[in-house]
Short mmCIF file of C-alpha atoms in Angstrom, two decimals:
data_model
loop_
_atom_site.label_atom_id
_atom_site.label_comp_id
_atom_site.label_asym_id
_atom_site.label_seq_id
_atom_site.Cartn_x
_atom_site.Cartn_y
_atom_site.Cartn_z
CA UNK S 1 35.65 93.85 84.56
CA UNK S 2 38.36 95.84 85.96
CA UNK S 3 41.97 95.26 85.07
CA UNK S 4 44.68 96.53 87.24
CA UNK S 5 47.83 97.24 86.03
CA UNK S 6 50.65 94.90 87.80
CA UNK S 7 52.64 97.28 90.35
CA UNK S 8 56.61 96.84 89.93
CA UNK S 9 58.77 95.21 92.26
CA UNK S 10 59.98 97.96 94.50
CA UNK S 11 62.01 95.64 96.65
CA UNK S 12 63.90 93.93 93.89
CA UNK S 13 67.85 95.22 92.83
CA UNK S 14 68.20 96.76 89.53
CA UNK S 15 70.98 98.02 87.64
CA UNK S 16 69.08 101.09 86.49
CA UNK S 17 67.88 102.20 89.80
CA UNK S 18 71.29 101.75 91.75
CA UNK S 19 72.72 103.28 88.73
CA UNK S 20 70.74 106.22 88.70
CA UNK S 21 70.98 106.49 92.73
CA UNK S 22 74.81 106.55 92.34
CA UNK S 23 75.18 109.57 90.05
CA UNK S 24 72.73 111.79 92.01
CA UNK S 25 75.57 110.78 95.39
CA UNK S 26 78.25 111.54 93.34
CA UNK S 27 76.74 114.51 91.34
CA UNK S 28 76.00 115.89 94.94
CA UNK S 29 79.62 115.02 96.46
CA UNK S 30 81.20 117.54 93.22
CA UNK S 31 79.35 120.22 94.61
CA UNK S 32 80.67 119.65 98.27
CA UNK S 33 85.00 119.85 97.86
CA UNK S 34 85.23 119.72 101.45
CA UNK S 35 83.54 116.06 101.59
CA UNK S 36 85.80 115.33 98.43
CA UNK S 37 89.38 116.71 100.23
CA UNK S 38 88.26 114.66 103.26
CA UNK S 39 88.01 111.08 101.40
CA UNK S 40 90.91 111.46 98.69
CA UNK S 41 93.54 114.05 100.30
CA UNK S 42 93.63 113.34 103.81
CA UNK S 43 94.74 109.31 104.10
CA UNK S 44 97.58 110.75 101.63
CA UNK S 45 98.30 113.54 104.33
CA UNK S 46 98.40 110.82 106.89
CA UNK S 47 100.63 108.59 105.07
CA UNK S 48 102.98 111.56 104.26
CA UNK S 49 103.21 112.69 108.17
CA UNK S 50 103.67 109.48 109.21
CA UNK S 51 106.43 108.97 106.72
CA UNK S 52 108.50 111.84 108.28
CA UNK S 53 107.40 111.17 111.30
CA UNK S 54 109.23 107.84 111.38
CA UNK S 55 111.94 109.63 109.17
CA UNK S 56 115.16 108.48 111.13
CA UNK S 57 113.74 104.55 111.05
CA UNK S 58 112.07 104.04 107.48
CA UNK S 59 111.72 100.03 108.47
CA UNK S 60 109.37 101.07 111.26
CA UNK S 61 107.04 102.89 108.37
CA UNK S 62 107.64 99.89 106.29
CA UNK S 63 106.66 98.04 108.61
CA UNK S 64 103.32 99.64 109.61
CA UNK S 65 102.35 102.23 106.85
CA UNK S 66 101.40 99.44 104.93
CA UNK S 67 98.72 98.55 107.30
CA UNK S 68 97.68 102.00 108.21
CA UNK S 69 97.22 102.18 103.93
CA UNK S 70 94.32 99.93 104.86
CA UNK S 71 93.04 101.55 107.76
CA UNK S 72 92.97 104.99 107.11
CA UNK S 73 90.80 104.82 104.34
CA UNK S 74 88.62 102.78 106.12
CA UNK S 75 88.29 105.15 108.83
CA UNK S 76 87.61 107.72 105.92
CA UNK S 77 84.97 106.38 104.73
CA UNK S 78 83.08 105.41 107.41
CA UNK S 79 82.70 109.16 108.86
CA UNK S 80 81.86 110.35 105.80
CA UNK S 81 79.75 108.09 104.59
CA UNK S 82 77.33 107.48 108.05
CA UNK S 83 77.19 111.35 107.84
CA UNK S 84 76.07 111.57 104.16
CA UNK S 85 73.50 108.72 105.08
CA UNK S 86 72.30 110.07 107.79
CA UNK S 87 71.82 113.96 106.08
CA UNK S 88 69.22 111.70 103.38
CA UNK S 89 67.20 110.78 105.96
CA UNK S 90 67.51 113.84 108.46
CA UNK S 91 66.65 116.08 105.13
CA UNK S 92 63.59 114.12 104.38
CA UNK S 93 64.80 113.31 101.18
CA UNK S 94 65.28 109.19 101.53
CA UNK S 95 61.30 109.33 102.63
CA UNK S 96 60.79 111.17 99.01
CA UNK S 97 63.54 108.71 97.27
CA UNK S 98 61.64 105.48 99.18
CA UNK S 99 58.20 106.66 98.23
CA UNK S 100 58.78 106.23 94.54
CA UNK S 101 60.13 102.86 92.87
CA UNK S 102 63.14 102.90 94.98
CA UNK S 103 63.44 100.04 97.37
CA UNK S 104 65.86 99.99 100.46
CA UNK S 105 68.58 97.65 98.38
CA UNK S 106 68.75 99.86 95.02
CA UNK S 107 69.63 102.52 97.90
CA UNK S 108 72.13 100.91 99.88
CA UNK S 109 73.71 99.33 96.43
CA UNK S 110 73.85 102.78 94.79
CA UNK S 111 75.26 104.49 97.76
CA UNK S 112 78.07 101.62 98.12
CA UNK S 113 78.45 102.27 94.27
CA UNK S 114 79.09 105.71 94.32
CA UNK S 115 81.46 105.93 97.42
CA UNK S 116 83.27 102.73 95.99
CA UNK S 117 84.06 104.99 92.77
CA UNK S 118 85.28 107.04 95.12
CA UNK S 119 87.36 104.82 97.11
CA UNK S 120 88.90 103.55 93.70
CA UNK S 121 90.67 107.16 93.40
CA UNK S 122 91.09 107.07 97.51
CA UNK S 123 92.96 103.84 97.53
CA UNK S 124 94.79 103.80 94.20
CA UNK S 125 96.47 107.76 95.35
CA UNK S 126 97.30 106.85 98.39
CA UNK S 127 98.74 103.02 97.63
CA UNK S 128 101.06 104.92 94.85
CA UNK S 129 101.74 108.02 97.09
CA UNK S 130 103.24 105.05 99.55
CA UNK S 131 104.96 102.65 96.93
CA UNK S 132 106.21 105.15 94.91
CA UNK S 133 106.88 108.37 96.61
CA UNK S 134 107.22 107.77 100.13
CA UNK S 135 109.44 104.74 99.45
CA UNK S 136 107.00 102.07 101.33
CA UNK S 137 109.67 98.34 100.94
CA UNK S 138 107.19 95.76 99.50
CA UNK S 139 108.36 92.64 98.69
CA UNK S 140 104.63 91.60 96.84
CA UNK S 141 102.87 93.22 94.46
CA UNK S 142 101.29 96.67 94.96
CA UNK S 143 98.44 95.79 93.43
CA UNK S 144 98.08 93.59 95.78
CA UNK S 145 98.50 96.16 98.71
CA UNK S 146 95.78 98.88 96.84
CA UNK S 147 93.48 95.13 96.16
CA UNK S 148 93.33 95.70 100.18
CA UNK S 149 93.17 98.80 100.81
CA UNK S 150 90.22 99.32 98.08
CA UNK S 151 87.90 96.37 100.14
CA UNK S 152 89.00 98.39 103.41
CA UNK S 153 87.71 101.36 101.54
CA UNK S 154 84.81 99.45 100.66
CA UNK S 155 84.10 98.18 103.91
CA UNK S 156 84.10 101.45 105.82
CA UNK S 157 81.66 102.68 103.40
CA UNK S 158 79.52 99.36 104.69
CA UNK S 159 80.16 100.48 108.04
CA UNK S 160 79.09 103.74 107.57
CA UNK S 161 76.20 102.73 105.72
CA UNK S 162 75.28 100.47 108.69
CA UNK S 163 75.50 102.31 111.89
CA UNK S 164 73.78 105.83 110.48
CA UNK S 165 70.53 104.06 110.61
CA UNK S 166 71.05 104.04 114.47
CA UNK S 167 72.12 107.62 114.70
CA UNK S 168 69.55 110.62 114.91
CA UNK S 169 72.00 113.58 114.10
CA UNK S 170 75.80 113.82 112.49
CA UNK S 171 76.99 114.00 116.22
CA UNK S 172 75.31 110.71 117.27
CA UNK S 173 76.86 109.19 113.97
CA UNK S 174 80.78 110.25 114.82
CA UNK S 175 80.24 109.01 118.38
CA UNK S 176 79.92 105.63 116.52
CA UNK S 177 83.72 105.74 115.69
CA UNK S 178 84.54 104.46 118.91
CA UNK S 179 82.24 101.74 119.09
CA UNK S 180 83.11 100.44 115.71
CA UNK S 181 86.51 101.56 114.65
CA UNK S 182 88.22 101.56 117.92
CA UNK S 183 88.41 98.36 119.18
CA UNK S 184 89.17 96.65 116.04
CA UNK S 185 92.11 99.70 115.40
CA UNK S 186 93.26 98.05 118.94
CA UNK S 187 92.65 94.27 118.24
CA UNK S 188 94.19 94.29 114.65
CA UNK S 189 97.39 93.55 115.50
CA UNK S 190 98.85 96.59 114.47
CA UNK S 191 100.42 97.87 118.08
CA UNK S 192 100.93 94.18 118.71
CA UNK S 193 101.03 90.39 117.46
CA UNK S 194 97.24 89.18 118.51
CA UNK S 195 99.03 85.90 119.19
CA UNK S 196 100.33 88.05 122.35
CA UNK S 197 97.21 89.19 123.39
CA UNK S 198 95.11 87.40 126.27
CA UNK S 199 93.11 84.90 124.91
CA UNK S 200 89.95 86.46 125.31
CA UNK S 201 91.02 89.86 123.24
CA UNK S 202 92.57 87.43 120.44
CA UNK S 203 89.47 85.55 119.91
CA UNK S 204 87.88 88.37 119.50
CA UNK S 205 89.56 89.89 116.81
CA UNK S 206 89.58 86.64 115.20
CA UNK S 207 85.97 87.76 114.44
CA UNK S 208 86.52 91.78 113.68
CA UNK S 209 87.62 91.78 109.71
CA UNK S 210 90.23 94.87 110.13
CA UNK S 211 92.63 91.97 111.86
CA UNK S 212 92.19 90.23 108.57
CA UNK S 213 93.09 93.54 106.33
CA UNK S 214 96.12 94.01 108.56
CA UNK S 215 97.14 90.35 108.35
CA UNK S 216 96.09 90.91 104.42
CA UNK S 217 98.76 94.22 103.93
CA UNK S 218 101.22 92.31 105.93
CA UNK S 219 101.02 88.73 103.47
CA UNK S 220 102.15 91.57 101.05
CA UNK S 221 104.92 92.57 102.79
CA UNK S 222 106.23 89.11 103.08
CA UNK S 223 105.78 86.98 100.29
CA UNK S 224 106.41 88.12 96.46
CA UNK S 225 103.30 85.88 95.27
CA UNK S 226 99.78 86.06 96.34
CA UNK S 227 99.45 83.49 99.33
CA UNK S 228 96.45 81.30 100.37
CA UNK S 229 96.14 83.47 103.61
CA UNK S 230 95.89 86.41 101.55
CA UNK S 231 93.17 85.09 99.32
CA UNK S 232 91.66 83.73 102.50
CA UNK S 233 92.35 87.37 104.64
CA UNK S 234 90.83 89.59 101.23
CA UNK S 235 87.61 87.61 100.85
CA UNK S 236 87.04 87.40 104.84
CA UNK S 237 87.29 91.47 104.36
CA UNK S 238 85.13 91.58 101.11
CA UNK S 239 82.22 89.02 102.57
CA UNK S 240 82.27 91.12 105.82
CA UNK S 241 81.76 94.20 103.42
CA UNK S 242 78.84 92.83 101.53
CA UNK S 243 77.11 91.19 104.64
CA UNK S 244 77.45 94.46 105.88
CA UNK S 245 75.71 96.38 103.16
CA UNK S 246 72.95 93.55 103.37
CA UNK S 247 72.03 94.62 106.93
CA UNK S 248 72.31 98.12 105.87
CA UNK S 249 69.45 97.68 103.71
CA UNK S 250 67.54 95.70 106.12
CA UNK S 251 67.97 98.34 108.96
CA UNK S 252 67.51 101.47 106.67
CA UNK S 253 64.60 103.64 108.66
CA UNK S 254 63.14 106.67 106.59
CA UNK S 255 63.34 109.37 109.00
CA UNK S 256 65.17 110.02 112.25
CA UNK S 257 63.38 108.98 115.42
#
């Protein structure tokens, strides 16, 4: 009688597979400073020229650098992260990763793990280069503010995660940026109050979760304790994130068409 020995769960999440898929990212980003200048250096760079920018009316920063604290990561993220992505797959080496005991969600959950460390450093440098340096007028917490900008962080690495499986080549996956990042950059309510939008445009970004990070950042501004609409705005923004990263895993292709 034969026996054959029981084949391991491929598709289940485990801690020791995400974990090891994480350090191999972020062993990879050390040797790539350009990647690593893009993510942590250049929302501070932003922050700091729009500071001056707006240097003879500091309430106009005040009032929108907090929500561009939210966004630019975001923004980050997602380019870099749809890129990286799509480099695994273009390389051939997420068909080598897949074909051993790796399945699509220890992937997707180690990638999100190892560009979340790095959006840790992203948000907390550029939430104290703003509160601290640049003078950004709070009346909250700034924890609070870098609580936000971290799940921004978060979900642009979600994002990123998402679209690159529809994307054949790094070109392809920028040209996203307008499709995704756009609209909601123009439905958040950060040029103006979606209440004085048509009705159409403000039920849609009722639905796009950057209006909520924006609406998030500016509960901060307002109110020196944490508010029910910011609880409600920061999990709206962290259940977007992980839906996200669940139909990241379902859409993840091995190779490029």
């Amino acid at each position: 009688m034969t026996t054959t020995t029981p084949q391991p769960n491929v598709r289940a999440l485990t801690l020791s597979r995400t974990t090891a898929t994480a350090v191999r990212v972020l062993r990879q980003l050390r040797h790539d400073p350009r990647t690593i200048a893009l993510m942590i250096l250049i929302p501070c760079l932003m922050l700091l020229l729009l500071r001056y920018v707006f240097d003879g009316s500091p309430r106009t920063f005040d009032s929108i650098g907090a929500s561009l604290l939210g966004i630019f990561p975001l923004i980050t993220m997602f380019l870099v992260t749809s890129i990286a992505t799509l480099r695994e797959r273009t390389s051939g080496t997420l068909e080598r990763l897949l074909a051993m005991p790796l399945g699509k969600a220890d992937l997707i959950a180690g990638y999100a793990l190892a560009f979340g460390t790095v959006a840790v450093v992203q948000s907390a440098l550029a939430t104290g280069l703003a509160v601290w340096f640049l003078g950004l007028d709070v009346t909250g917490s700034p924890w609070l503010l870098l609580l936000v900008a971290l799940l921004d962080a978060l979900l642009g690495t979600a994002l990123g995660l998402f679209v690159s499986a529809f994307a054949s080549s790094e070109f392809q996956a920028v040209q996203f940026m307008p499709a995704v990042i756009f609209p909601q950059l123009l439905l958040c309510g950060l040029f103006t109050a979606r209440s004085a939008m048509h009705p159409v445009l403000e039920a849609l970004s009722d639905v796009l979760p950057m209006s909520y990070a924006v609406d998030g950042m500016s509960e901060v501004l307002k109110h020196t304790d944490m508010t029910a609409t910011f609880v409600r705005d920061a999990l709206v923004v962290a259940g977007c994130a992980v839906l996200v990263l669940g139909l990241g895993a379902a859409t993840l292709r091995r190779r490029s068409a």
